[in-house]
PDB file of C-alpha atoms in Angstrom:
ATOM      1  CA  MET A 281     132.301 -70.175   7.737  1.00 26.00           C
ATOM      2  CA  LYS A 282     135.844 -70.003   6.547  1.00 31.00           C
ATOM      3  CA  TYR A 283     137.768 -67.496   4.328  1.00 30.00           C
ATOM      4  CA  LEU A 284     140.959 -68.614   2.779  1.00 38.00           C
ATOM      5  CA  ARG A 285     141.581 -65.369   1.058  1.00 44.00           C
ATOM      6  CA  TYR A 286     144.913 -65.991   0.470  1.00 34.00           C
ATOM      7  CA  LEU A 287     143.760 -68.421  -2.526  1.00 32.00           C
ATOM      8  CA  THR A 288     141.862 -65.676  -4.359  1.00 26.00           C
ATOM      9  CA  LEU A 289     143.592 -65.731  -7.455  1.00 31.00           C
ATOM     10  CA  ALA A 290     142.138 -63.716 -10.294  1.00 26.00           C
ATOM     11  CA  THR A 291     144.954 -64.080 -13.079  1.00 25.00           C
ATOM     12  CA  ALA A 292     144.649 -64.324 -16.879  1.00 24.00           C
ATOM     13  CA  CYS A 293     146.852 -64.922 -20.253  1.00 25.00           C
ATOM     14  CA  LEU A 294     147.094 -64.530 -23.946  1.00 24.00           C
ATOM     15  CA  CYS A 295     146.105 -68.106 -24.876  1.00 26.00           C
ATOM     16  CA  ALA A 296     143.750 -70.494 -23.905  1.00 26.00           C
ATOM     17  CA  PHE A 297     143.661 -73.983 -22.241  1.00 27.00           C
ATOM     18  CA  SER A 298     141.380 -76.477 -20.514  1.00 29.00           C
ATOM     19  CA  SER A 299     141.862 -80.100 -19.868  1.00 32.00           C
ATOM     20  CA  ALA A 300     141.097 -82.501 -17.332  1.00 36.00           C
ATOM     21  CA  ALA A 301     143.147 -85.101 -18.297  1.00 40.00           C
ATOM     22  CA  GLN A 302     146.641 -85.342 -16.797  1.00 48.00           C
ATOM     23  CA  THR A 303     148.464 -86.425 -19.715  1.00 54.00           C
ATOM     24  CA  VAL A 304     150.765 -83.892 -22.020  1.00 54.00           C
ATOM     25  CA  TYR A 305     152.786 -84.352 -24.989  1.00 56.00           C
ATOM     26  CA  LYS A 306     156.710 -83.692 -25.055  1.00 58.00           C
ATOM     27  CA  TYR A 307     157.913 -82.785 -28.838  1.00 59.00           C
ATOM     28  CA  GLN A 308     160.995 -81.651 -30.125  1.00 60.00           C
ATOM     29  CA  ASP A 309     160.973 -78.473 -32.813  1.00 63.00           C
ATOM     30  CA  ALA A 310     163.407 -77.946 -35.775  1.00 63.00           C
ATOM     31  CA  SER A 311     165.665 -76.309 -33.372  1.00 59.00           C
ATOM     32  CA  GLY A 312     166.027 -79.216 -30.980  1.00 56.00           C
ATOM     33  CA  ARG A 313     164.300 -77.633 -28.112  1.00 53.00           C
ATOM     34  CA  TRP A 314     161.423 -79.821 -26.235  1.00 51.00           C
ATOM     35  CA  HIS A 315     158.130 -78.053 -25.581  1.00 54.00           C
ATOM     36  CA  PHE A 316     155.263 -79.387 -23.813  1.00 53.00           C
ATOM     37  CA  THR A 317     151.364 -79.506 -24.984  1.00 56.00           C
ATOM     38  CA  ASP A 318     147.862 -80.556 -24.125  1.00 52.00           C
ATOM     39  CA  LYS A 319     147.400 -81.596 -27.697  1.00 56.00           C
ATOM     40  CA  ALA A 320     149.402 -84.586 -29.473  1.00 63.00           C
ATOM     41  CA  PRO A 321     151.376 -83.056 -32.429  1.00 63.00           C
ATOM     42  CA  GLN A 322     150.432 -83.871 -35.635  1.00 64.00           C
ATOM     43  CA  GLN A 323     153.816 -84.691 -37.011  1.00 60.00           C
ATOM     44  CA  GLY A 324     157.615 -84.625 -35.556  1.00 59.00           C
ATOM     45  CA  LYS A 325     159.505 -86.251 -32.610  1.00 58.00           C
ATOM     46  CA  HIS A 326     157.154 -86.412 -29.783  1.00 60.00           C
ATOM     47  CA  GLU A 327     156.381 -88.477 -26.568  1.00 59.00           C
ATOM     48  CA  GLN A 328     153.417 -88.776 -24.173  1.00 60.00           C
ATOM     49  CA  VAL A 329     153.866 -88.061 -20.188  1.00 53.00           C
ATOM     50  CA  LYS A 330     151.462 -89.226 -18.016  1.00 52.00           C
ATOM     51  CA  LEU A 331     151.125 -86.993 -14.763  1.00 48.00           C
ATOM     52  CA  SER A 332     150.225 -87.805 -11.032  1.00 47.00           C
ATOM     53  CA  SER A 333     150.754 -87.244  -8.146  1.00 45.00           C
ATOM     54  CA  SER A 334     152.514 -89.644  -5.815  1.00 41.00           C
ATOM     55  CA  ARG A 335     152.083 -86.747  -2.513  1.00 48.00           C
ATOM     56  CA  ASP A 336     149.353 -86.536  -0.033  1.00 47.00           C
ATOM     57  CA  SER A 337     147.742 -83.610   0.135  1.00 60.00           C
ATOM     58  CA  GLN A 338     148.975 -81.041   2.527  1.00 79.00           C
ATOM     59  CA  ASP A 339     145.884 -80.335   4.983  1.00 91.00           C
ATOM     60  CA  LYS A 340     145.061 -76.590   5.570  1.00 94.00           C
ATOM     61  CA  PRO A 341     144.983 -74.296   8.620  1.00 97.00           C
ATOM     62  CA  SER A 342     141.918 -74.848  10.630  1.00 96.00           C
ATOM     63  CA  ILE A 343     140.232 -74.185  14.143  1.00 96.00           C
ATOM     64  CA  THR A 344     137.910 -77.438  15.220  1.00 95.00           C
ATOM     65  CA  SER A 345     135.653 -77.702  18.536  1.00 94.00           C
ATOM     66  CA  LYS A 346     134.401 -79.888  21.020  1.00 94.00           C
ATOM     67  CA  ILE A 347     132.498 -79.431  24.184  1.00 93.00           C
ATOM     68  CA  GLU A 348     132.978 -81.292  27.453  1.00 94.00           C
ATOM     69  CA  ASP A 349     131.302 -80.856  30.852  1.00 93.00           C
ATOM     70  CA  ASN A 350     129.837 -77.453  29.150  1.00 92.00           C
ATOM     71  CA  VAL A 351     133.234 -75.799  28.197  1.00 95.00           C
ATOM     72  CA  THR A 352     134.114 -75.316  24.341  1.00 95.00           C
ATOM     73  CA  ILE A 353     137.343 -76.222  23.504  1.00 96.00           C
ATOM     74  CA  LEU A 354     139.103 -74.744  20.481  1.00 96.00           C
ATOM     75  CA  THR A 355     141.752 -76.060  18.722  1.00 97.00           C
ATOM     76  CA  ALA A 356     143.385 -73.918  16.077  1.00 97.00           C
ATOM     77  CA  VAL A 357     146.119 -76.150  14.084  1.00 98.00           C
ATOM     78  CA  ASN A 358     148.750 -74.597  11.532  1.00 98.00           C
ATOM     79  CA  PRO A 359     149.936 -77.410   9.657  1.00 98.00           C
ATOM     80  CA  TRP A 360     151.662 -75.468   7.443  1.00 98.00           C
ATOM     81  CA  ARG A 361     155.688 -74.293   7.475  1.00 98.00           C
ATOM     82  CA  GLY A 362     155.252 -70.794   8.303  1.00 98.00           C
ATOM     83  CA  PRO A 363     153.104 -68.532  10.772  1.00 98.00           C
ATOM     84  CA  VAL A 364     149.512 -68.334  10.162  1.00 98.00           C
ATOM     85  CA  GLN A 365     147.349 -65.711  11.584  1.00 98.00           C
ATOM     86  CA  PHE A 366     143.507 -66.339  12.401  1.00 97.00           C
ATOM     87  CA  LEU A 367     140.852 -63.985  13.142  1.00 96.00           C
ATOM     88  CA  LEU A 368     138.497 -66.148  15.190  1.00 94.00           C
ATOM     89  CA  GLN A 369     134.664 -64.434  15.982  1.00 94.00           C
ATOM     90  CA  ILE A 370     132.937 -66.026  18.486  1.00 93.00           C
ATOM     91  CA  ARG A 371     129.320 -65.644  20.141  1.00 91.00           C
ATOM     92  CA  LYS A 372     127.335 -66.671  23.019  1.00 84.00           C
ATOM     93  CA  THR A 373     124.571 -64.408  22.679  1.00 83.00           C
ATOM     94  CA  GLY A 374     124.311 -61.390  20.286  1.00 83.00           C
ATOM     95  CA  GLU A 375     127.097 -59.909  18.186  1.00 86.00           C
ATOM     96  CA  TYR A 376     130.547 -61.979  17.533  1.00 90.00           C
ATOM     97  CA  GLN A 377     133.381 -60.997  19.330  1.00 91.00           C
ATOM     98  CA  ARG A 378     136.726 -60.609  17.339  1.00 93.00           C
ATOM     99  CA  ASP A 379     140.148 -62.230  18.712  1.00 93.00           C
ATOM    100  CA  SER A 380     143.113 -62.218  16.637  1.00 95.00           C
ATOM    101  CA  ILE A 381     145.633 -65.454  16.832  1.00 96.00           C
ATOM    102  CA  LEU A 382     148.774 -66.382  15.668  1.00 98.00           C
ATOM    103  CA  VAL A 383     150.122 -69.799  15.426  1.00 98.00           C
ATOM    104  CA  GLU A 384     153.341 -70.548  14.372  1.00 98.00           C
ATOM    105  CA  ALA A 385     154.756 -73.008  11.871  1.00 98.00           C
ATOM    106  CA  ASP A 386     153.451 -76.755  12.270  1.00 97.00           C
ATOM    107  CA  SER A 387     151.979 -76.043  15.923  1.00 97.00           C
ATOM    108  CA  THR A 388     148.418 -75.852  17.638  1.00 98.00           C
ATOM    109  CA  ARG A 389     147.131 -73.626  20.290  1.00 97.00           C
ATOM    110  CA  HIS A 390     144.123 -74.719  22.497  1.00 96.00           C
ATOM    111  CA  PHE A 391     141.326 -72.540  24.075  1.00 91.00           C
ATOM    112  CA  LYS A 392     138.654 -73.064  26.763  1.00 93.00           C
ATOM    113  CA  ILE A 393     135.341 -71.152  26.593  1.00 92.00           C
ATOM    114  CA  GLN A 394     132.961 -71.646  29.415  1.00 92.00           C
ATOM    115  CA  GLY A 395     129.708 -72.423  27.528  1.00 92.00           C
ATOM    116  CA  GLN A 396     128.797 -73.197  24.315  1.00 91.00           C
ATOM    117  CA  VAL A 397     129.366 -70.901  21.481  1.00 91.00           C
ATOM    118  CA  ASP A 398     129.159 -70.548  17.728  1.00 93.00           C
ATOM    119  CA  TYR A 399     132.065 -69.359  16.016  1.00 94.00           C
ATOM    120  CA  GLN A 400     133.581 -68.896  12.048  1.00 94.00           C
ATOM    121  CA  TYR A 401     137.096 -67.593  11.254  1.00 95.00           C
ATOM    122  CA  TYR A 402     139.225 -67.009   8.379  1.00 95.00           C
ATOM    123  CA  TYR A 403     143.187 -67.291   8.301  1.00 97.00           C
ATOM    124  CA  ILE A 404     146.090 -65.232   6.815  1.00 97.00           C
ATOM    125  CA  PRO A 405     149.847 -66.600   5.899  1.00 97.00           C
ATOM    126  CA  GLY A 406     152.320 -64.832   7.514  1.00 98.00           C
ATOM    127  CA  ASP A 407     153.514 -62.699  10.770  1.00 98.00           C
ATOM    128  CA  PRO A 408     152.031 -59.211  10.642  1.00 97.00           C
ATOM    129  CA  GLU A 409     154.918 -58.187  12.515  1.00 97.00           C
ATOM    130  CA  ALA A 410     157.270 -59.170   9.741  1.00 97.00           C
ATOM    131  CA  LYS A 411     159.340 -56.215   8.058  1.00 97.00           C
ATOM    132  CA  PRO A 412     159.973 -56.696   4.402  1.00 98.00           C
ATOM    133  CA  ASP A 413     163.043 -55.999   2.744  1.00 98.00           C
ATOM    134  CA  TYR A 414     162.515 -53.879  -0.293  1.00 96.00           C
ATOM    135  CA  THR A 415     166.200 -54.296  -1.546  1.00 97.00           C
ATOM    136  CA  VAL A 416     165.996 -57.970  -2.982  1.00 98.00           C
ATOM    137  CA  ILE A 417     166.111 -58.379  -6.285  1.00 98.00           C
ATOM    138  CA  TYR A 418     164.168 -61.319  -7.851  1.00 98.00           C
ATOM    139  CA  SER A 419     165.309 -63.229 -10.986  1.00 98.00           C
ATOM    140  CA  PRO A 420     162.632 -64.393 -13.796  1.00 98.00           C
ATOM    141  CA  PRO A 421     160.519 -67.776 -12.225  1.00 98.00           C
ATOM    142  CA  PHE A 422     162.336 -69.948 -14.757  1.00 98.00           C
ATOM    143  CA  ALA A 423     165.386 -71.730 -16.030  1.00 96.00           C
ATOM    144  CA  SER A 424     168.543 -69.948 -17.142  1.00 96.00           C
ATOM    145  CA  GLY A 425     168.151 -69.344 -21.007  1.00 95.00           C
ATOM    146  CA  GLU A 426     164.445 -69.608 -21.291  1.00 97.00           C
ATOM    147  CA  SER A 427     162.201 -66.513 -22.567  1.00 98.00           C
ATOM    148  CA  TYR A 428     158.941 -66.167 -21.546  1.00 98.00           C
ATOM    149  CA  MET A 429     156.622 -62.975 -22.265  1.00 98.00           C
ATOM    150  CA  ILE A 430     154.458 -61.180 -19.466  1.00 98.00           C
ATOM    151  CA  SER A 431     150.819 -61.420 -20.386  1.00 96.00           C
ATOM    152  CA  GLN A 432     149.631 -58.936 -17.375  1.00 96.00           C
ATOM    153  CA  GLY A 433     151.806 -57.167 -15.147  1.00 96.00           C
ATOM    154  CA  PHE A 434     150.978 -54.680 -11.818  1.00 97.00           C
ATOM    155  CA  ASN A 435     148.044 -52.980 -11.849  1.00 93.00           C
ATOM    156  CA  GLY A 436     146.672 -55.061 -14.490  1.00 93.00           C
ATOM    157  CA  GLN A 437     143.675 -54.518 -15.725  1.00 88.00           C
ATOM    158  CA  PHE A 438     141.790 -57.895 -16.308  1.00 90.00           C
ATOM    159  CA  SER A 439     142.398 -58.965 -12.733  1.00 89.00           C
ATOM    160  CA  HIS A 440     145.008 -57.109 -10.959  1.00 93.00           C
ATOM    161  CA  MET A 441     143.215 -54.036 -10.279  1.00 91.00           C
ATOM    162  CA  GLU A 442     142.617 -54.878  -6.817  1.00 93.00           C
ATOM    163  CA  GLU A 443     144.768 -56.592  -3.322  1.00 96.00           C
ATOM    164  CA  PRO A 444     145.620 -58.774  -3.097  1.00 95.00           C
ATOM    165  CA  ASN A 445     147.231 -58.965  -6.572  1.00 95.00           C
ATOM    166  CA  THR A 446     147.539 -55.455  -7.496  1.00 97.00           C
ATOM    167  CA  TYR A 447     151.258 -56.052  -7.674  1.00 98.00           C
ATOM    168  CA  ALA A 448     151.072 -59.509  -9.134  1.00 97.00           C
ATOM    169  CA  VAL A 449     152.616 -60.550 -12.672  1.00 98.00           C
ATOM    170  CA  ASP A 450     151.338 -63.069 -15.147  1.00 97.00           C
ATOM    171  CA  ILE A 451     153.941 -64.994 -17.498  1.00 98.00           C
ATOM    172  CA  ALA A 452     152.754 -66.649 -20.219  1.00 97.00           C
ATOM    173  CA  MET A 453     154.522 -70.232 -20.136  1.00 97.00           C
ATOM    174  CA  PRO A 454     153.217 -73.512 -21.994  1.00 96.00           C
ATOM    175  CA  VAL A 455     151.881 -76.289 -20.142  1.00 95.00           C
ATOM    176  CA  GLY A 456     154.689 -78.248 -18.039  1.00 96.00           C
ATOM    177  CA  SER A 457     157.325 -75.750 -18.387  1.00 97.00           C
ATOM    178  CA  TYR A 458     159.671 -75.352 -15.328  1.00 98.00           C
ATOM    179  CA  ILE A 459     158.861 -72.969 -12.941  1.00 98.00           C
ATOM    180  CA  HIS A 460     162.039 -71.853 -10.477  1.00 98.00           C
ATOM    181  CA  ALA A 461     162.337 -69.984  -7.409  1.00 98.00           C
ATOM    182  CA  ALA A 462     162.502 -66.268  -7.865  1.00 98.00           C
ATOM    183  CA  ARG A 463     164.000 -65.990  -4.391  1.00 98.00           C
ATOM    184  CA  GLY A 464     165.094 -68.225  -1.956  1.00 98.00           C
ATOM    185  CA  GLY A 465     163.094 -69.474   0.894  1.00 98.00           C
ATOM    186  CA  VAL A 466     161.296 -72.470   2.711  1.00 98.00           C
ATOM    187  CA  VAL A 467     158.507 -74.005   1.032  1.00 98.00           C
ATOM    188  CA  MET A 468     155.774 -72.980   3.332  1.00 98.00           C
ATOM    189  CA  ALA A 469     152.808 -74.518   1.735  1.00 98.00           C
ATOM    190  CA  VAL A 470     151.613 -76.415  -1.713  1.00 97.00           C
ATOM    191  CA  GLU A 471     148.473 -77.148  -3.289  1.00 96.00           C
ATOM    192  CA  GLU A 472     147.982 -79.616  -5.969  1.00 94.00           C
ATOM    193  CA  ASN A 473     144.611 -81.239  -5.990  1.00 92.00           C
ATOM    194  CA  TYR A 474     143.074 -79.589  -9.015  1.00 92.00           C
ATOM    195  CA  SER A 475     143.756 -80.574 -12.525  1.00 91.00           C
ATOM    196  CA  ILE A 476     141.344 -77.965 -14.470  1.00 88.00           C
ATOM    197  CA  GLY A 477     140.877 -74.578 -15.091  1.00 90.00           C
ATOM    198  CA  SER A 478     138.371 -72.001 -16.422  1.00 86.00           C
ATOM    199  CA  ALA A 479     137.976 -67.958 -15.994  1.00 85.00           C
ATOM    200  CA  ALA A 480     134.196 -68.454 -17.229  1.00 79.00           C
ATOM    201  CA  PHE A 481     133.125 -69.406 -13.442  1.00 81.00           C
ATOM    202  CA  ALA A 482     134.047 -67.993  -9.916  1.00 83.00           C
ATOM    203  CA  TYR A 483     133.641 -71.582  -8.990  1.00 83.00           C
ATOM    204  CA  PHE A 484     137.298 -71.723 -10.004  1.00 85.00           C
ATOM    205  CA  LEU A 485     138.657 -68.760  -8.057  1.00 85.00           C
ATOM    206  CA  ASP A 486     140.071 -71.026  -5.231  1.00 88.00           C
ATOM    207  CA  LYS A 487     141.079 -73.939  -7.315  1.00 89.00           C
ATOM    208  CA  ALA A 488     144.520 -73.314  -8.097  1.00 94.00           C
ATOM    209  CA  ASN A 489     147.385 -75.161  -7.597  1.00 96.00           C
ATOM    210  CA  PHE A 490     150.025 -73.412  -5.820  1.00 97.00           C
ATOM    211  CA  VAL A 491     153.508 -73.668  -4.136  1.00 98.00           C
ATOM    212  CA  MET A 492     153.937 -70.634  -1.683  1.00 98.00           C
ATOM    213  CA  VAL A 493     157.422 -69.866  -0.536  1.00 98.00           C
ATOM    214  CA  LEU A 494     158.313 -68.068   2.795  1.00 98.00           C
ATOM    215  CA  HIS A 495     161.196 -65.602   2.268  1.00 98.00           C
ATOM    216  CA  ASP A 496     163.494 -64.835   5.285  1.00 98.00           C
ATOM    217  CA  ASP A 497     161.941 -61.311   5.406  1.00 98.00           C
ATOM    218  CA  GLY A 498     158.704 -62.748   6.366  1.00 98.00           C
ATOM    219  CA  THR A 499     156.933 -62.148   3.505  1.00 98.00           C
ATOM    220  CA  THR A 500     155.601 -64.911   0.632  1.00 98.00           C
ATOM    221  CA  GLY A 501     156.031 -65.708  -3.053  1.00 98.00           C
ATOM    222  CA  MET A 502     153.245 -67.197  -4.381  1.00 98.00           C
ATOM    223  CA  TYR A 503     153.764 -69.537  -7.730  1.00 98.00           C
ATOM    224  CA  ALA A 504     149.642 -70.392  -8.880  1.00 97.00           C
ATOM    225  CA  HIS A 505     148.348 -72.588 -11.550  1.00 97.00           C
ATOM    226  CA  ILE A 506     150.912 -75.015 -11.510  1.00 97.00           C
ATOM    227  CA  LEU A 507     150.341 -78.471 -13.232  1.00 96.00           C
ATOM    228  CA  GLN A 508     148.820 -81.474 -11.364  1.00 95.00           C
ATOM    229  CA  GLY A 509     151.456 -83.521 -10.279  1.00 95.00           C
ATOM    230  CA  SER A 510     154.340 -81.488 -11.128  1.00 97.00           C
ATOM    231  CA  LEU A 511     155.728 -80.574  -7.727  1.00 97.00           C
ATOM    232  CA  GLN A 512     159.637 -80.874  -7.582  1.00 97.00           C
ATOM    233  CA  VAL A 513     159.287 -79.734  -3.611  1.00 98.00           C
ATOM    234  CA  ARG A 514     157.713 -80.471  -0.754  1.00 96.00           C
ATOM    235  CA  PRO A 515     156.551 -78.391   2.288  1.00 97.00           C
ATOM    236  CA  GLY A 516     159.358 -77.750   4.655  1.00 97.00           C
ATOM    237  CA  ASP A 517     162.126 -77.579   1.973  1.00 98.00           C
ATOM    238  CA  ARG A 518     164.529 -75.019   2.016  1.00 98.00           C
ATOM    239  CA  VAL A 519     165.023 -73.844  -1.538  1.00 98.00           C
ATOM    240  CA  GLU A 520     167.495 -71.348  -3.664  1.00 98.00           C
ATOM    241  CA  ARG A 521     167.185 -68.961  -5.863  1.00 98.00           C
ATOM    242  CA  GLY A 522     166.860 -70.848  -9.483  1.00 98.00           C
ATOM    243  CA  GLN A 523     165.940 -74.200  -7.795  1.00 98.00           C
ATOM    244  CA  ALA A 524     162.765 -75.986  -9.932  1.00 98.00           C
ATOM    245  CA  LEU A 525     159.474 -75.663  -7.863  1.00 98.00           C
ATOM    246  CA  ALA A 526     157.084 -77.462 -10.296  1.00 98.00           C
ATOM    247  CA  ARG A 527     155.520 -76.803 -13.747  1.00 97.00           C
ATOM    248  CA  SER A 528     153.428 -74.705 -15.403  1.00 97.00           C
ATOM    249  CA  GLY A 529     149.845 -75.458 -15.847  1.00 96.00           C
ATOM    250  CA  SER A 530     146.248 -73.663 -15.935  1.00 95.00           C
ATOM    251  CA  THR A 531     144.628 -74.988 -13.229  1.00 95.00           C
ATOM    252  CA  GLY A 532     142.369 -72.688 -11.100  1.00 93.00           C
ATOM    253  CA  PHE A 533     140.728 -69.434 -12.282  1.00 90.00           C
ATOM    254  CA  SER A 534     142.849 -68.762 -15.452  1.00 91.00           C
ATOM    255  CA  THR A 535     142.087 -68.449 -19.338  1.00 88.00           C
ATOM    256  CA  GLY A 536     145.231 -70.255 -20.610  1.00 91.00           C
ATOM    257  CA  PRO A 537     148.482 -71.912 -19.402  1.00 95.00           C
ATOM    258  CA  HIS A 538     150.885 -68.917 -17.032  1.00 96.00           C
ATOM    259  CA  LEU A 539     152.464 -68.528 -14.020  1.00 98.00           C
ATOM    260  CA  HIS A 540     150.870 -66.309 -11.583  1.00 97.00           C
ATOM    261  CA  PHE A 541     153.677 -64.808  -9.384  1.00 98.00           C
ATOM    262  CA  VAL A 542     152.960 -62.418  -6.529  1.00 98.00           C
ATOM    263  CA  VAL A 543     155.087 -61.394  -3.252  1.00 98.00           C
ATOM    264  CA  ARG A 544     152.670 -60.843  -0.411  1.00 98.00           C
ATOM    265  CA  ARG A 545     152.883 -59.695   3.100  1.00 98.00           C
ATOM    266  CA  ASN A 546     150.241 -60.173   5.750  1.00 98.00           C
ATOM    267  CA  VAL A 547     149.335 -56.437   7.328  1.00 97.00           C
ATOM    268  CA  GLY A 548     147.097 -57.490  10.147  1.00 95.00           C
ATOM    269  CA  LEU A 549     144.437 -59.838   9.092  1.00 93.00           C
ATOM    270  CA  ASP A 550     144.792 -59.105   5.453  1.00 95.00           C
ATOM    271  CA  LEU A 551     147.172 -59.413   2.730  1.00 96.00           C
ATOM    272  CA  GLN A 552     148.912 -56.961   0.454  1.00 97.00           C
ATOM    273  CA  SER A 553     150.959 -57.587  -2.780  1.00 98.00           C
ATOM    274  CA  LEU A 554     154.127 -55.921  -2.866  1.00 98.00           C
ATOM    275  CA  ARG A 555     155.787 -54.054  -5.611  1.00 98.00           C
ATOM    276  CA  PHE A 556     159.418 -56.223  -6.173  1.00 98.00           C
ATOM    277  CA  ARG A 557     162.366 -55.496  -8.590  1.00 98.00           C
ATOM    278  CA  MET A 558     163.258 -58.403 -10.964  1.00 98.00           C
ATOM    279  CA  GLN A 559     166.380 -58.217 -13.375  1.00 98.00           C
ATOM    280  CA  ASP A 560     168.043 -59.667 -16.190  1.00 97.00           C
ATOM    281  CA  ALA A 561     171.268 -61.231 -15.893  1.00 96.00           C
ATOM    282  CA  GLU A 562     173.430 -57.908 -16.266  1.00 97.00           C
ATOM    283  CA  GLY A 563     171.355 -56.293 -13.396  1.00 97.00           C
ATOM    284  CA  ASN A 564     168.537 -54.212 -15.113  1.00 98.00           C
ATOM    285  CA  ASP A 565     165.258 -53.767 -14.039  1.00 98.00           C
ATOM    286  CA  TYR A 566     162.652 -55.513 -16.466  1.00 98.00           C
ATOM    287  CA  PRO A 567     159.589 -53.413 -16.468  1.00 97.00           C
ATOM    288  CA  ILE A 568     156.837 -55.471 -15.014  1.00 97.00           C
ATOM    289  CA  ARG A 569     154.351 -54.684 -17.812  1.00 96.00           C
ATOM    290  CA  GLU A 570     152.307 -56.573 -20.623  1.00 95.00           C
ATOM    291  CA  ARG A 571     154.668 -57.850 -23.330  1.00 95.00           C
ATOM    292  CA  THR A 572     157.727 -57.778 -21.555  1.00 98.00           C
ATOM    293  CA  ARG A 573     159.846 -60.518 -22.623  1.00 98.00           C
ATOM    294  CA  MET A 574     162.052 -61.812 -20.127  1.00 98.00           C
ATOM    295  CA  VAL A 575     164.989 -64.782 -20.038  1.00 98.00           C
ATOM    296  CA  GLY A 576     165.941 -66.662 -17.306  1.00 97.00           C
ATOM    297  CA  TRP A 577     169.298 -66.570 -15.736  1.00 95.00           C
TER     298      TRP A 577
END
């Protein structure tokens, strides 16, 4: 059985949206600002935008097995561009024996065990020995001059009551809005296989498209619910603060279009969200709570 703990995202927004089509509409309001929506505007200047993925799906970390001469060979593969820690549980007879395995970025490790065994595993992104830098300041994760409202903040009562999302923030952003890096790092992993979302079924809990950025201190920044086909980066890319990553959507467990952003660390085979500071252009801290309006810089 394979547990993808890092993908369990429970998020919420103030709006409602669900669409299976990969068509959005770009229109210009009276002030000249362009907007994106999943519904064709009734009037005014607009154009249809077709979105499709031109990138191959990135493989996920995994452990596979084969048997040669009564020896089980287990292969732990990490295709991501940052370290991954596996919990491997092996059983010959009786109860499972647990073992922790750290596999570095884009690497493979092999293990040989005499005889045939049953095994199961899950994995967590990041090195448990990494030390977070709590002095880092984050910028709002969208373009300079854009303004969006927080729909759920730290300890939010809809879906931010438990780890690994206690210190997550949801930002209500119309479909197609550009998402920018709140902090620099390396693109560790991406997902863009999914086109729809809903908060009505647990099925959608691990069906969110995302960009995961590995920061220099070993923490990760997760940008989730992105629009399918909108990725602006590839795994392994070095990104700087303010660089465009993707466009906002409503994929996965979601009540409407928004960005779910959270900073996490691996605390030893488990993920912990970290409280972070996000500031405006003048260096003032934004309160990370519902209805706080932030402006990009």
